[in-house]
Structure formats: structure tokens, C-alpha cells
XYZ file of C-alpha atoms in Angstrom:
412
model
C -9.508 -1.848 28.903
C -10.013 0.814 26.228
C -12.223 -0.252 23.332
C -9.914 -0.568 20.337
C -9.968 -2.438 17.037
C -10.045 -6.227 17.283
C -7.368 -8.521 15.947
C -9.321 -8.903 12.690
C -10.205 -5.217 12.201
C -6.957 -3.592 13.396
C -4.874 -2.089 10.576
C -1.696 -1.696 12.691
C -1.753 2.028 11.927
C -0.278 2.597 15.415
C -2.206 5.825 15.938
C -3.109 4.612 19.425
C 0.537 3.944 20.254
C 1.504 7.474 19.163
C -1.168 9.237 21.204
C -0.778 7.307 24.477
C 0.787 9.689 27.045
C 2.049 6.867 29.271
C 3.470 4.442 26.722
C 0.876 1.879 27.719
C 0.337 0.669 24.154
C 3.004 -1.366 22.407
C 3.458 -3.292 19.174
C 3.286 -7.087 18.941
C 3.781 -9.510 16.046
C 1.332 -12.357 15.517
C 2.345 -15.818 14.242
C 1.153 -14.904 10.720
C 3.719 -12.079 10.674
C 1.276 -9.199 10.893
C 1.529 -6.631 13.657
C -1.010 -5.572 16.231
C -1.119 -3.747 19.553
C -1.246 -4.658 23.220
C -2.314 -2.508 26.170
C -0.529 -2.574 29.514
C -3.333 -1.842 31.970
C -0.800 -1.192 34.719
C 0.223 1.933 32.779
C -3.131 2.896 31.205
C -4.799 5.950 32.768
C -8.025 5.529 30.735
C -7.680 8.953 29.069
C -9.524 7.777 25.926
C -6.937 9.212 23.538
C -6.405 5.889 21.798
C -10.139 5.460 21.160
C -10.331 8.985 19.743
C -7.472 8.399 17.301
C -8.239 4.824 16.194
C -9.860 5.163 12.728
C -11.710 1.872 13.225
C -13.546 2.718 16.466
C -13.731 6.541 16.532
C -16.844 6.634 14.338
C -15.445 8.814 11.557
C -15.697 7.833 7.906
C -12.585 8.091 5.781
C -14.545 8.887 2.652
C -17.736 8.742 0.627
C -19.055 6.471 -2.116
C -19.355 9.451 -4.453
C -17.964 10.444 -7.817
C -14.386 11.763 -7.524
C -14.099 15.473 -8.125
C -10.873 15.634 -10.157
C -9.117 12.700 -11.858
C -5.951 12.875 -13.931
C -3.582 10.837 -16.044
C -0.206 12.175 -14.952
C 3.571 11.845 -14.962
C 6.546 13.785 -13.601
C 8.154 16.335 -15.894
C 11.676 15.589 -14.648
C 12.911 12.459 -16.528
C 15.165 11.310 -13.680
C 12.423 11.620 -11.064
C 9.995 9.860 -13.394
C 12.349 6.976 -14.091
C 13.061 6.362 -10.391
C 9.371 6.026 -9.605
C 7.636 2.665 -9.716
C 5.145 4.190 -12.139
C 5.804 7.775 -13.242
C 7.496 9.573 -10.355
C 4.480 11.428 -8.965
C 5.517 11.001 -5.325
C 9.068 12.051 -6.204
C 7.860 15.237 -7.892
C 5.617 16.115 -4.941
C 8.418 15.416 -2.453
C 10.843 17.623 -4.387
C 8.275 20.412 -4.345
C 7.773 20.109 -0.587
C 11.493 20.127 0.259
C 12.936 22.488 -2.355
C 10.161 25.044 -2.785
C 8.421 24.885 0.578
C 11.368 24.145 2.869
C 9.297 21.391 4.412
C 9.845 17.704 5.071
C 8.503 14.448 3.683
C 7.344 11.234 5.351
C 7.380 8.025 3.343
C 8.554 4.434 3.497
C 12.023 2.995 2.903
C 13.444 -0.498 3.083
C 15.767 -0.840 6.066
C 17.312 -4.234 5.490
C 14.323 -6.569 5.316
C 11.980 -4.160 7.126
C 9.767 -1.525 5.539
C 9.403 1.542 7.774
C 8.306 5.164 7.655
C 10.865 7.926 8.044
C 10.652 11.734 8.022
C 13.284 13.716 6.141
C 14.142 17.033 4.531
C 17.045 15.461 2.607
C 16.188 15.343 -1.083
C 18.564 12.400 -1.619
C 16.592 10.229 0.814
C 13.474 10.783 -1.309
C 14.943 8.444 -3.934
C 14.845 5.621 -1.371
C 11.193 6.398 -0.676
C 10.260 6.120 -4.346
C 9.098 2.765 -5.632
C 6.370 0.398 -4.459
C 6.957 -1.716 -1.351
C 4.833 -4.852 -1.378
C 5.035 -5.667 2.297
C 3.876 -4.398 5.676
C 5.081 -0.843 6.411
C 5.792 0.071 10.030
C 4.558 3.530 11.153
C 5.925 3.231 14.708
C 6.080 6.845 16.027
C 6.037 8.689 12.677
C 2.875 10.662 13.563
C 4.581 12.101 16.652
C 7.516 13.208 14.506
C 5.172 14.876 12.018
C 3.280 16.663 14.775
C 6.570 18.015 16.109
C 7.497 19.505 12.722
C 4.039 21.004 12.199
C 4.214 22.663 15.613
C 7.510 24.228 14.538
C 5.671 25.847 11.646
C 7.030 23.550 8.920
C 4.998 22.050 6.082
C 4.905 18.258 5.855
C 4.005 15.866 3.043
C 2.948 12.367 4.096
C 2.493 9.501 1.643
C 1.317 6.111 2.823
C -1.463 3.552 3.087
C -5.049 4.852 3.392
C -5.378 3.397 6.906
C -2.202 5.190 7.967
C -3.424 8.481 6.495
C -6.706 8.001 8.370
C -4.775 7.576 11.627
C -2.611 10.604 10.892
C -5.631 12.832 10.232
C -7.225 11.638 13.471
C -4.012 12.321 15.369
C -3.034 15.765 14.010
C -5.155 18.666 15.360
C -7.340 20.287 12.670
C -5.633 23.741 12.768
C -2.243 22.147 12.015
C -3.572 20.142 9.062
C -3.473 23.278 6.897
C 0.279 22.720 6.543
C -0.070 18.977 5.922
C -0.386 17.366 2.482
C -1.821 13.878 3.047
C -1.422 11.444 0.153
C -2.658 7.869 0.117
C -1.987 5.190 -2.455
C -4.243 2.786 -4.289
C -3.630 -0.102 -1.908
C -3.751 -3.729 -3.001
C -3.605 -5.098 0.532
C -0.771 -5.647 3.008
C 1.065 -8.963 2.767
C 2.828 -10.647 5.672
C 6.408 -9.459 6.272
C 7.308 -13.069 7.061
C 7.256 -13.725 3.297
C 10.459 -11.704 3.034
C 11.955 -13.464 6.056
C 11.316 -16.937 4.613
C 12.580 -15.806 1.183
C 15.801 -14.480 2.754
C 16.288 -17.687 4.739
C 15.895 -19.771 1.586
C 18.329 -17.665 -0.448
C 20.752 -17.296 2.487
C 22.325 -14.312 0.723
C 19.838 -11.460 1.159
C 21.066 -8.304 2.836
C 18.113 -6.120 1.899
C 15.327 -5.803 -0.672
C 16.394 -3.318 -3.345
C 13.104 -3.062 -5.265
C 9.849 -4.951 -5.686
C 9.227 -3.826 -9.248
C 11.052 -1.728 -11.817
C 10.795 -0.387 -15.342
C 14.023 -1.817 -16.772
C 11.928 -3.211 -19.620
C 9.342 -0.436 -19.475
C 5.983 0.043 -17.761
C 2.844 -1.445 -19.283
C -0.786 -0.556 -18.737
C -1.717 -4.244 -18.940
C 0.245 -7.373 -18.112
C 2.997 -5.528 -16.221
C 5.075 -8.011 -14.215
C 6.863 -7.427 -10.947
C 10.629 -7.873 -10.862
C 12.127 -8.407 -7.399
C 15.698 -7.240 -6.803
C 17.721 -7.713 -3.658
C 21.139 -6.753 -2.356
C 23.356 -9.718 -1.563
C 25.664 -9.943 1.439
C 28.488 -9.069 -0.975
C 26.594 -5.897 -1.983
C 25.738 -7.291 -5.403
C 22.316 -6.498 -6.853
C 20.548 -9.741 -7.718
C 17.493 -9.695 -9.964
C 14.937 -12.480 -9.825
C 14.026 -13.628 -13.323
C 10.829 -12.225 -14.784
C 8.178 -14.888 -15.106
C 9.766 -17.065 -12.404
C 7.678 -17.018 -9.252
C 9.013 -15.872 -5.900
C 7.421 -15.901 -2.462
C 7.616 -12.127 -1.915
C 5.820 -10.598 -4.910
C 3.668 -13.606 -5.792
C 2.774 -14.028 -2.136
C 1.558 -10.437 -2.242
C -0.276 -10.794 -5.547
C -2.242 -13.898 -4.519
C -3.947 -11.901 -1.694
C -3.818 -14.924 0.609
C -1.284 -13.445 3.047
C -2.996 -10.082 3.712
C -3.999 -8.678 7.077
C -7.529 -9.736 7.940
C -8.557 -6.062 7.929
C -7.532 -5.851 4.254
C -10.310 -8.262 3.275
C -12.883 -5.781 4.547
C -11.036 -2.490 4.133
C -12.854 0.463 5.695
C -10.801 3.055 3.796
C -11.778 2.086 0.244
C -13.659 5.102 -1.095
C -13.434 7.020 -4.392
C -13.767 10.331 -2.481
C -11.540 10.529 0.595
C -10.357 12.749 3.423
C -6.827 12.643 2.046
C -5.721 15.454 -0.244
C -4.588 13.135 -3.051
C -4.797 9.475 -4.050
C -2.112 8.174 -6.425
C -1.477 4.881 -8.219
C -0.968 3.217 -11.602
C -3.302 4.112 -14.452
C -3.957 0.529 -15.428
C -5.737 -0.092 -18.705
C -4.775 3.241 -20.260
C -5.346 3.508 -24.020
C -5.135 7.286 -24.425
C -1.386 7.851 -23.971
C 0.412 4.836 -25.492
C 3.495 6.929 -26.297
C 3.986 7.477 -22.554
C 3.628 3.869 -21.472
C 7.304 2.898 -21.407
C 8.142 5.441 -18.680
C 4.818 4.929 -16.898
C 1.533 6.752 -16.333
C -0.077 7.396 -12.964
C -3.609 8.184 -11.929
C -4.213 11.039 -9.497
C -7.450 11.779 -7.686
C -7.494 15.241 -6.099
C -9.899 15.328 -3.156
C -9.248 18.861 -1.893
C -8.398 22.338 -3.150
C -5.135 22.087 -1.241
C -4.240 18.900 -3.059
C -5.284 20.262 -6.461
C -3.179 23.393 -6.043
C -0.160 21.444 -4.839
C 0.002 19.105 -7.848
C -0.357 22.022 -10.253
C 2.828 23.553 -8.853
C 4.882 20.363 -8.524
C 6.310 19.752 -12.000
C 3.708 17.189 -13.016
C 2.080 16.793 -16.441
C -1.664 16.646 -15.724
C -4.293 15.400 -18.172
C -7.886 15.528 -16.869
C -9.695 12.270 -17.635
C -13.059 10.663 -17.010
C -13.262 9.111 -13.504
C -14.403 5.828 -15.082
C -10.940 5.426 -16.645
C -9.401 5.564 -13.185
C -11.995 3.636 -11.186
C -12.930 0.758 -13.490
C -9.426 -0.808 -13.790
C -8.581 0.087 -10.161
C -11.449 -1.392 -8.173
C -9.350 -1.434 -4.982
C -10.025 2.307 -4.814
C -13.682 1.702 -3.964
C -14.052 -2.014 -3.204
C -12.217 -3.218 -0.116
C -13.923 -6.593 0.226
C -12.618 -10.027 -0.718
C -13.918 -13.527 -0.043
C -10.327 -14.807 0.094
C -10.354 -14.190 3.846
C -12.448 -17.374 4.088
C -10.081 -19.527 2.031
C -8.339 -22.295 4.010
C -4.934 -21.079 2.788
C -5.444 -17.803 4.650
C -6.674 -19.615 7.744
C -3.528 -21.752 7.710
C -1.108 -18.889 7.031
C 0.375 -18.697 10.532
C 1.026 -22.424 10.651
C 2.384 -22.455 7.112
C 4.867 -19.637 7.644
C 6.088 -21.196 10.866
C 6.205 -24.909 9.985
C 6.054 -25.627 6.243
C 9.095 -26.081 4.051
C 9.847 -23.518 1.364
C 8.663 -25.563 -1.675
C 5.270 -26.031 0.005
C 4.998 -22.307 0.744
C 5.815 -21.596 -2.898
C 3.037 -23.895 -4.087
C 0.383 -22.599 -1.687
C 1.173 -18.865 -1.555
C 3.053 -18.244 -4.810
C 0.952 -20.605 -6.968
C 4.116 -22.334 -8.175
C 2.155 -25.211 -9.671
C 3.413 -25.412 -13.231
C 5.606 -28.470 -12.648
C 3.586 -31.636 -13.084
C 3.137 -33.295 -9.735
C 0.342 -35.802 -9.277
C 0.091 -35.153 -5.550
C -0.572 -31.441 -6.148
C -2.961 -31.780 -9.092
C -6.133 -31.662 -6.918
C -4.838 -28.514 -5.241
C -4.061 -26.945 -8.635
C -7.644 -27.605 -9.743
C -8.970 -26.162 -6.476
C -6.747 -23.095 -6.850
C -8.025 -22.383 -10.349
C -11.681 -22.809 -9.341
C -11.404 -20.807 -6.093
C -9.638 -17.875 -7.761
C -12.233 -17.851 -10.556
C -14.963 -17.703 -7.919
C -13.250 -14.838 -6.085
C -12.848 -12.976 -9.386
C -16.521 -13.469 -10.280
C -17.733 -12.247 -6.880
C -15.480 -9.214 -7.118
C -16.730 -8.344 -10.606
C -20.323 -8.437 -9.389
C -19.431 -6.249 -6.393
C -17.539 -3.816 -8.616
C -20.409 -3.465 -11.052
C -22.875 -2.642 -8.295
C -20.570 -0.193 -6.502
C -19.397 1.551 -9.669
C -22.979 2.118 -10.786
C -23.754 3.714 -7.414
C -20.641 5.914 -7.528
C -21.191 7.216 -11.035
C -24.824 8.043 -10.258
C -23.807 10.117 -7.224
C -22.851 13.774 -6.950
C -19.343 15.080 -6.380
C -18.259 15.833 -2.822
C -16.493 19.213 -2.701
C -14.022 19.861 0.112
């Protein structure tokens, strides 16, 4: 057997599946809903390609615990592109630049019914479907192979995805071809189980597809911004879940108790990375209040290629102190969480398979506001355990941030 990531360290990046010349590696789904890989040793020729590409076992670091070189508060110039974005349309602006000005193609994620998957396109109208946050597991499948094919044709490609998927892509694509690749990762908050959407759809019995996980119908906010799930009914009507009313999909994501096990010890959380750009919300902003309604993003440029690309992409860029990006966004540099040890996470597979929907809502969406004597001990435990996790994280953040800010910049 090749030595690949274990069940608890695998990110389901599927780099190994893309590189296997014999199709010996396939995708499987575990009882907790998360995906992994299996190797058919009857087909394996022991070429070692999968071990070379796997970002967990190939020995390469995705980044450094060093001060970011260039950090910006940013938003798209085009009002339509900005409004369609979950935050401020940065991905949309970059995608438009790649397709319209460069004649290239863009890889990103779209919702296909209840499934989130990567696609590659040079159709500017498809980019709108890629915009917006998707708070569920995204399926790379064979997207890296498709990208390699376009690069070999001499086309430029922009890829935007999870840090672990970017790490796999950079391991998979030969170095000479990466000159025409713009690799963008997001500030990732962890990957929740796709079975949350399945159980939500079963309960509603009227869900055709997820339309959006969050929107700016009532404006973006730098603090206290709430998600607003929308779905398409079987009659093609857009249904919006009420703000402030919990649902299993977005609250199940936010509680961090349904993540992949690898997300609790993320090996891609660095302030300085091998990607060209890192993008996300600029939480906690106090410098641009007049821009808050339409949203403000943070951008970290890790390479000259990335810096030059954003300067030509119709984006308003405001250089800011790295502290203003890192301090409110600790997931950039701290990928550890003690919630992996919580009993709720250990029972996730059983819960998603066997528990009724109201119980799932209480355990994984913290729907505990109704007074119920039987659930009062659990409510007290939930409050105490989350406070503990928050305290531990604050202590970790303080130590890591001090180390980062005392370091030198890494120039690529």
C-alpha cells in the first residue's frame, strides 16, 4: 500500500486520485458524511505519484509563520460584481480579469443541487454561480487534471478554493506550468459535513438546491454579521430562512462540531503561504465604515504574480497593517481546535444516521432557547465547553500572533 494521509489527517483534496495513472484511487464517503479515498491494490503499480502529490505526506510546507508581505482592505470597483459577492466581489473581479483580459479560464465551486463541486469555465456568466460562500464540503474530483490540460494548451488559469485544495494543486501542477496559474485560497473556517444539507432537505421535503448560504440583502457588517440561508424549492421558488432562526446547515457549520477531523489540526494555516493570494472578510474593520454595507474584503498577496494581478483586476486596494487582518481572522494562522475531542464530534456519524431532526438541531445547531428541563444540563455543558474552547483559542492566538509579528517577511 502507498503511504497516504490517514482517515484523521486526510483533507479529501483528491490530489492522489488525479495523479494515479491506473485509476487505482477512488473516493468514498464515511458515515459522518465526509469523503476520503480508497486504494485498489489490484490496480496499483506502486509508482509513488500519489505520495508525491499528497500535501500531508510529501514533506512540503504550505507556508511559514511569518509576517505577511502585503495586506489590503479591498473591494471590487464594479458595483454589480461587488454586490454578487458574499463579501465585496474580489473573486468575481479576479475571474472577470482572467476571462475577459487574459482569455483564460477559472476554476471555482458551484452548487449543483445539494452538492458543492469544482468546475472549470471560460464563460463569464458561470462566474456568478461561483461567487458567494459555500459552507459545506466542496468536491474537487478531477479538477486538477482539467486545469493541467488547459495549462498545457498555453492558457492561463485562475483557481480559487480551500487552502488544502490549493496545496494539492501546486503539488500536482509541474513548476514550469505554474507561471500561468493564479492560485487563490480563502480564509477557511473548516469544512462541515455535507450530510447537514441532506438532513435539512429531508426535513423540509421541498429543497431542490441551495441558492446561497449568506447574502447582503440587509448589508454586510464587520461585526455580528448573520448568515441567511436561501434554497430553491421544487416549484422553483426561492425560500429564505428567517434571520436569527437557527438551521442545521449554517449553524451546523458555525458550531465547528461537524468539521473534518483534519480541520481541527489544519496543516495549511499560515499567514505567509505558497498560494498567490489569500482572500476573506475583513472582520472588525473600523477604518472604512462607509463601505460596510456593500462589504469589505481582506487580501494577502504572497507573490509578485499575485500582487500584479490584483492591481490590474478592477479592485480598490487600501494597504493596511497586517494586524488588522490577522487579529480578527485567527483561522489564517491558527488551525487547531480542541472541539475535535468533544463528545458531540465523536458521535457525529451516529447522530447524522440515527437521530431525529429536533435532536440534531439541539446538538449541532445549538437550538436550545426553548425551555426544556431534559435539555437544561446539556445547555449548561454547551455554554461551558464553548467558553473553554474560546479561552484555549485566545491563548493560542496570542502566542502565535506574537511570534508572527516578531518575524521577518518572506519574499517570493
